[in-house]
Coordinates of N, CA, C and O in Angstrom, one line a residue:
X1 N -5.1 25.1 -4.6 CA -5.7 23.9 -4.0 C -5.1 23.6 -2.6 O -3.9 23.4 -2.5
X2 N -6.0 23.7 -1.6 CA -5.5 23.4 -0.2 C -5.0 22.0 -0.1 O -5.6 21.1 -0.6
X3 N -4.0 21.8 0.7 CA -3.5 20.4 1.0 C -3.8 20.2 2.5 O -3.5 21.0 3.4
X4 N -4.5 19.1 2.8 CA -4.9 18.8 4.2 C -4.0 17.7 4.8 O -3.7 17.9 6.0
X5 N -3.8 16.6 4.1 CA -3.0 15.5 4.7 C -3.4 15.2 6.1 O -2.6 15.2 7.1
X6 N -4.7 14.8 6.3 CA -5.2 14.4 7.6 C -6.3 13.4 7.5 O -7.0 13.4 6.4
X7 N -6.6 12.7 8.5 CA -7.7 11.8 8.6 C -9.0 12.5 8.6 O -9.1 13.5 9.3
X8 N -10.0 12.1 7.8 CA -11.3 12.7 7.7 C -12.4 11.7 7.9 O -12.1 10.5 7.7
X9 N -13.5 12.1 8.3 CA -14.7 11.3 8.4 C -15.0 10.6 7.1 O -14.7 11.1 6.0
X10 N -15.6 9.4 7.2 CA -15.9 8.6 6.0 C -16.7 9.2 4.8 O -16.5 8.9 3.7
X11 N -17.6 10.1 5.2 CA -18.4 10.7 4.1 C -17.9 12.0 3.6 O -18.5 12.6 2.7
X12 N -16.7 12.5 4.1 CA -16.2 13.8 3.6 C -15.9 13.7 2.1 O -16.3 14.7 1.4
X13 N -15.3 12.6 1.5 CA -15.1 12.6 0.1 C -16.4 12.8 -0.7 O -16.5 13.5 -1.7
X14 N -17.5 12.1 -0.3 CA -18.8 12.2 -0.9 C -19.3 13.7 -0.8 O -19.9 14.2 -1.8
X15 N -19.1 14.3 0.3 CA -19.6 15.7 0.5 C -18.8 16.6 -0.5 O -19.4 17.5 -1.1
X16 N -17.5 16.4 -0.6 CA -16.6 17.2 -1.4 C -17.1 17.1 -2.9 O -17.3 18.0 -3.6
X17 N -17.3 15.8 -3.3 CA -17.7 15.5 -4.6 C -19.1 16.1 -5.0 O -19.3 16.6 -6.1
X18 N -20.0 16.1 -4.0 CA -21.3 16.7 -4.2 C -21.3 18.2 -4.4 O -22.2 18.8 -5.0
X19 N -20.2 18.8 -4.0 CA -19.9 20.2 -4.2 C -19.2 20.5 -5.5 O -18.8 21.6 -5.8
X20 N -19.0 19.4 -6.3 CA -18.4 19.6 -7.7 C -16.9 19.8 -7.6 O -16.3 20.2 -8.6
X21 N -16.3 19.4 -6.5 CA -14.8 19.6 -6.4 C -14.1 18.3 -6.6 O -14.6 17.2 -6.3
X22 N -12.9 18.4 -7.1 CA -12.0 17.2 -7.2 C -11.1 17.1 -6.0 O -10.8 18.1 -5.4
X23 N -10.7 15.9 -5.7 CA -9.9 15.6 -4.5 C -9.1 14.4 -4.7 O -9.3 13.6 -5.6
X24 N -8.1 14.1 -3.8 CA -7.4 12.9 -3.8 C -7.4 12.3 -2.4 O -7.2 13.1 -1.5
X25 N -7.4 11.0 -2.3 CA -7.4 10.4 -1.0 C -6.6 9.1 -1.1 O -6.2 8.7 -2.2
X26 N -6.3 8.5 0.0 CA -5.7 7.1 0.0 C -6.1 6.4 1.3 O -6.5 7.1 2.2
X27 N -6.1 5.1 1.3 CA -6.5 4.4 2.4 C -5.2 4.1 3.3 O -4.2 3.7 2.7
X28 N -5.3 4.4 4.5 CA -4.1 4.2 5.4 C -3.9 2.8 5.8 O -4.9 2.0 6.0
X29 N -2.7 2.4 6.1 CA -2.4 1.1 6.7 C -2.9 1.2 8.2 O -3.2 2.3 8.7
X30 N -3.0 0.1 8.8 CA -3.4 0.1 10.2 C -2.5 0.9 11.1 O -3.0 1.6 12.0
X31 N -1.2 0.8 10.9 CA -0.3 1.6 11.7 C -0.4 3.1 11.4 O -0.5 3.9 12.4
X32 N -0.6 3.5 10.2 CA -0.8 4.9 9.8 C -2.1 5.4 10.4 O -2.2 6.5 10.9
X33 N -3.1 4.5 10.4 CA -4.5 4.9 10.9 C -4.4 5.2 12.4 O -4.9 6.2 12.8
X34 N -3.7 4.4 13.2 CA -3.6 4.7 14.6 C -2.9 6.0 14.8 O -3.3 6.8 15.6
X35 N -1.8 6.2 14.1 CA -1.0 7.5 14.2 C -1.9 8.7 13.8 O -1.9 9.7 14.6
X36 N -2.7 8.5 12.8 CA -3.5 9.7 12.3 C -4.7 9.9 13.3 O -5.2 11.0 13.5
X37 N -5.2 8.8 13.9 CA -6.3 8.9 14.9 C -5.7 9.7 16.1 O -6.4 10.6 16.6
X38 N -4.5 9.4 16.5 CA -3.9 10.1 17.6 C -3.8 11.6 17.2 O -4.1 12.5 18.1
X39 N -3.3 11.9 16.0 CA -3.2 13.3 15.6 C -4.5 14.0 15.6 O -4.6 15.1 16.0
X40 N -5.5 13.3 15.1 CA -6.9 13.8 15.0 C -7.4 14.1 16.4 O -8.1 15.1 16.7
X41 N -7.1 13.2 17.4 CA -7.6 13.4 18.8 C -7.0 14.7 19.3 O -7.7 15.4 20.0
X42 N -5.8 15.0 19.0 CA -5.2 16.3 19.5 C -5.9 17.5 18.8 O -6.1 18.5 19.5
X43 N -6.1 17.4 17.6 CA -6.8 18.4 16.8 C -8.2 18.7 17.4 O -8.5 19.9 17.7
X44 N -8.9 17.6 17.7 CA -10.3 17.8 18.2 C -10.2 18.3 19.7 O -11.1 19.1 20.1
X45 N -9.3 17.9 20.4 CA -9.1 18.4 21.8 C -8.8 19.9 21.8 O -9.4 20.6 22.7
X46 N -8.0 20.3 20.9 CA -7.7 21.7 20.8 C -8.9 22.5 20.5 O -9.2 23.6 21.0
X47 N -9.7 22.0 19.5 CA -10.9 22.6 19.1 C -11.9 22.7 20.3 O -12.6 23.7 20.5
X48 N -11.9 21.6 21.1 CA -12.8 21.7 22.3 C -12.3 22.7 23.3 O -13.1 23.5 23.8
X49 N -11.0 22.8 23.5 CA -10.4 23.8 24.4 C -10.7 25.2 24.0 O -11.0 26.1 24.8
X50 N -10.8 25.4 22.7 CA -11.0 26.7 22.1 C -12.5 27.1 21.9 O -12.8 28.2 21.6
X51 N -13.4 26.1 22.2 CA -14.8 26.4 22.0 C -15.2 27.5 22.9 O -14.8 27.6 24.1
X52 N -16.0 28.4 22.4 CA -16.5 29.5 23.2 C -17.9 29.4 23.6 O -18.4 30.2 24.5
X53 N -18.7 28.5 23.0 CA -20.1 28.4 23.4 C -20.4 27.0 23.8 O -19.6 26.0 23.5
X54 N -21.5 26.7 24.5 CA -21.9 25.4 24.9 C -22.0 24.5 23.7 O -21.6 23.4 23.6
X55 N -22.7 25.1 22.7 CA -23.0 24.3 21.4 C -21.7 23.9 20.7 O -21.5 22.8 20.3
X56 N -20.7 24.8 20.7 CA -19.4 24.5 20.1 C -18.7 23.4 20.9 O -18.1 22.4 20.4
X57 N -18.8 23.5 22.2 CA -18.1 22.5 23.1 C -18.7 21.2 22.9 O -18.0 20.2 22.8
X58 N -20.1 21.1 22.8 CA -20.7 19.8 22.6 C -20.4 19.2 21.3 O -20.2 18.0 21.2
X59 N -20.3 20.0 20.2 CA -19.9 19.5 18.9 C -18.5 18.9 19.0 O -18.3 17.8 18.4
X60 N -17.6 19.6 19.7 CA -16.2 19.0 19.8 C -16.2 17.8 20.7 O -15.4 16.9 20.4
X61 N -17.0 17.8 21.7 CA -17.1 16.5 22.5 C -17.6 15.4 21.7 O -17.1 14.2 21.9
X62 N -18.5 15.6 20.8 CA -19.0 14.6 20.0 C -17.9 14.1 19.0 O -17.8 12.9 18.8
X63 N -17.1 15.0 18.5 CA -16.0 14.6 17.7 C -15.0 13.7 18.5 O -14.5 12.7 18.0
X64 N -14.7 14.1 19.7 CA -13.8 13.4 20.6 C -14.4 12.0 20.8 O -13.7 11.0 20.8
X65 N -15.7 11.9 21.1 CA -16.3 10.6 21.3 C -16.2 9.7 20.1 O -16.0 8.5 20.2
X66 N -16.3 10.3 18.9 CA -16.2 9.5 17.6 C -14.8 8.9 17.6 O -14.6 7.8 17.2
X67 N -13.8 9.7 18.0 CA -12.4 9.2 18.0 C -12.2 8.1 19.0 O -11.6 7.1 18.7
X68 N -12.8 8.3 20.2 CA -12.7 7.2 21.2 C -13.4 5.9 20.7 O -12.8 4.8 20.9
X69 N -14.5 6.0 20.0 CA -15.1 4.9 19.4 C -14.1 4.2 18.4 O -14.0 3.0 18.4
X70 N -13.5 5.0 17.6 CA -12.5 4.5 16.6 C -11.3 3.8 17.3 O -10.9 2.7 16.9
X71 N -10.8 4.5 18.3 CA -9.7 3.9 19.1 C -10.1 2.5 19.7 O -9.4 1.5 19.6
X72 N -11.3 2.4 20.3 CA -11.7 1.2 20.9 C -11.8 0.1 19.8 O -11.3 -1.0 20.0
X73 N -12.4 0.4 18.7 CA -12.6 -0.6 17.6 C -11.2 -1.0 17.1 O -11.0 -2.2 16.9
X74 N -10.3 -0.1 17.0 CA -9.0 -0.4 16.5 C -8.2 -1.3 17.4 O -7.3 -2.1 17.0
X75 N -8.6 -1.3 18.7 CA -7.9 -2.2 19.7 C -8.8 -3.5 19.9 O -8.5 -4.2 20.9
X76 N -9.8 -3.7 19.1 CA -10.6 -4.9 19.2 C -11.4 -5.0 20.4 O -11.7 -6.0 20.9
X77 N -11.9 -3.8 20.9 CA -12.7 -3.8 22.1 C -14.0 -2.9 21.8 O -14.2 -2.4 20.7
X78 N -14.8 -2.8 22.9 CA -16.0 -2.0 22.8 C -15.9 -0.8 23.8 O -15.1 -0.9 24.7
X79 N -16.8 0.1 23.6 CA -16.9 1.2 24.6 C -17.3 0.6 26.0 O -17.0 1.2 27.0
X80 N -18.1 -0.4 26.0 CA -18.5 -1.0 27.2 C -17.3 -1.5 28.0 O -17.3 -1.3 29.2
X81 N -16.4 -2.2 27.3 CA -15.2 -2.7 28.0 C -14.4 -1.5 28.5 O -13.9 -1.5 29.7
X82 N -14.2 -0.5 27.7 CA -13.5 0.7 28.1 C -14.2 1.4 29.3 O -13.5 1.8 30.3
X83 N -15.5 1.4 29.3 CA -16.3 2.0 30.4 C -16.1 1.2 31.7 O -16.0 1.8 32.8
X84 N -16.0 -0.1 31.6 CA -15.7 -1.0 32.8 C -14.4 -0.6 33.4 O -14.3 -0.5 34.6
X85 N -13.4 -0.5 32.6 CA -12.1 -0.1 33.0 C -12.1 1.3 33.7 O -11.5 1.5 34.7
X86 N -12.8 2.2 33.0 CA -12.9 3.6 33.6 C -13.6 3.5 35.0 O -13.1 4.2 35.9
X87 N -14.6 2.8 35.1 CA -15.3 2.7 36.4 C -14.4 2.1 37.5 O -14.4 2.6 38.6
X88 N -13.6 1.0 37.1 CA -12.7 0.4 38.1 C -11.6 1.5 38.5 O -11.3 1.5 39.7
X89 N -11.1 2.2 37.6 CA -10.1 3.2 37.9 C -10.7 4.3 38.8 O -10.1 4.8 39.7
X90 N -12.0 4.7 38.4 CA -12.6 5.7 39.2 C -12.9 5.3 40.7 O -12.7 6.0 41.6
X91 N -13.2 4.0 40.8 CA -13.4 3.4 42.1 C -12.1 3.4 42.9 O -12.1 3.7 44.1
X92 N -11.0 3.0 42.3 CA -9.7 2.9 42.9 C -9.0 4.2 43.2 O -8.5 4.5 44.2
X93 N -9.1 5.1 42.2 CA -8.3 6.4 42.2 C -9.2 7.6 42.3 O -8.7 8.7 42.4
X94 N -10.5 7.4 42.1 CA -11.4 8.6 42.0 C -11.6 9.0 40.6 O -10.9 8.5 39.7
X95 N -12.5 10.0 40.4 CA -12.7 10.6 39.1 C -12.2 12.0 39.1 O -11.1 12.2 39.7
X96 N -12.9 12.9 38.5 CA -12.4 14.3 38.5 C -13.6 15.2 39.0 O -13.6 16.4 38.6
X97 N -14.5 14.7 39.7 CA -15.7 15.4 40.1 C -15.4 16.5 41.2 O -16.2 17.5 41.2
X98 N -14.5 16.3 42.0 CA -14.3 17.2 43.1 C -13.3 18.4 42.7 O -13.1 19.3 43.6
X99 N -12.9 18.4 41.5 CA -12.1 19.6 41.0 C -10.8 19.8 41.7 O -10.4 21.0 41.9
X100 N -10.2 18.8 42.2 CA -9.0 19.0 43.0 C -7.8 19.3 42.1 O -7.5 18.6 41.2
X101 N -7.1 20.3 42.5 CA -5.9 20.8 41.8 C -4.7 20.6 42.7 O -4.6 21.3 43.7
X102 N -3.8 19.7 42.4 CA -2.6 19.4 43.2 C -1.6 20.4 43.0 O -1.1 20.6 41.9
X103 N -1.2 21.1 44.1 CA -0.1 22.1 44.0 C 1.3 21.5 44.1 O 2.1 21.7 43.2
X104 N 1.5 20.8 45.2 CA 2.8 20.1 45.3 C 2.7 19.0 46.4 O 1.7 18.9 47.0
X105 N 3.8 18.2 46.4 CA 3.9 17.1 47.4 C 5.3 17.2 48.0 O 6.3 17.3 47.3
X106 N 5.3 17.2 49.3 CA 6.6 17.3 50.0 C 7.4 16.0 49.9 O 6.9 14.9 50.0
X107 N 8.7 16.2 49.5 CA 9.6 15.0 49.5 C 9.9 14.6 50.9 O 10.0 15.4 51.8
X108 N 10.2 13.3 51.0 CA 10.6 12.8 52.3 C 12.0 13.1 52.7 O 12.9 13.3 51.9

């Protein structure tokens, strides 16, 4: 019996059960939930990094977006508010559109 010990999407237990398998779960505390969301974000980011096709990359980006939605909700905000902050930061500091790779900065 494989042991996962990780945050899963809400319908995963239902899917497992529909396949006739037994499983165990528990509901996380709010603190545990944030910790496990963070862990899940790294897992999904690694899967995005390792994606070899456009389709795989888009699937992993969708997973990352789901996590961003969950993070926003856990902080009592919306994606719209997060997007406003992103736009302000992009206006002040730029985005990543020009693909600039900083090599070094001379000390004074």
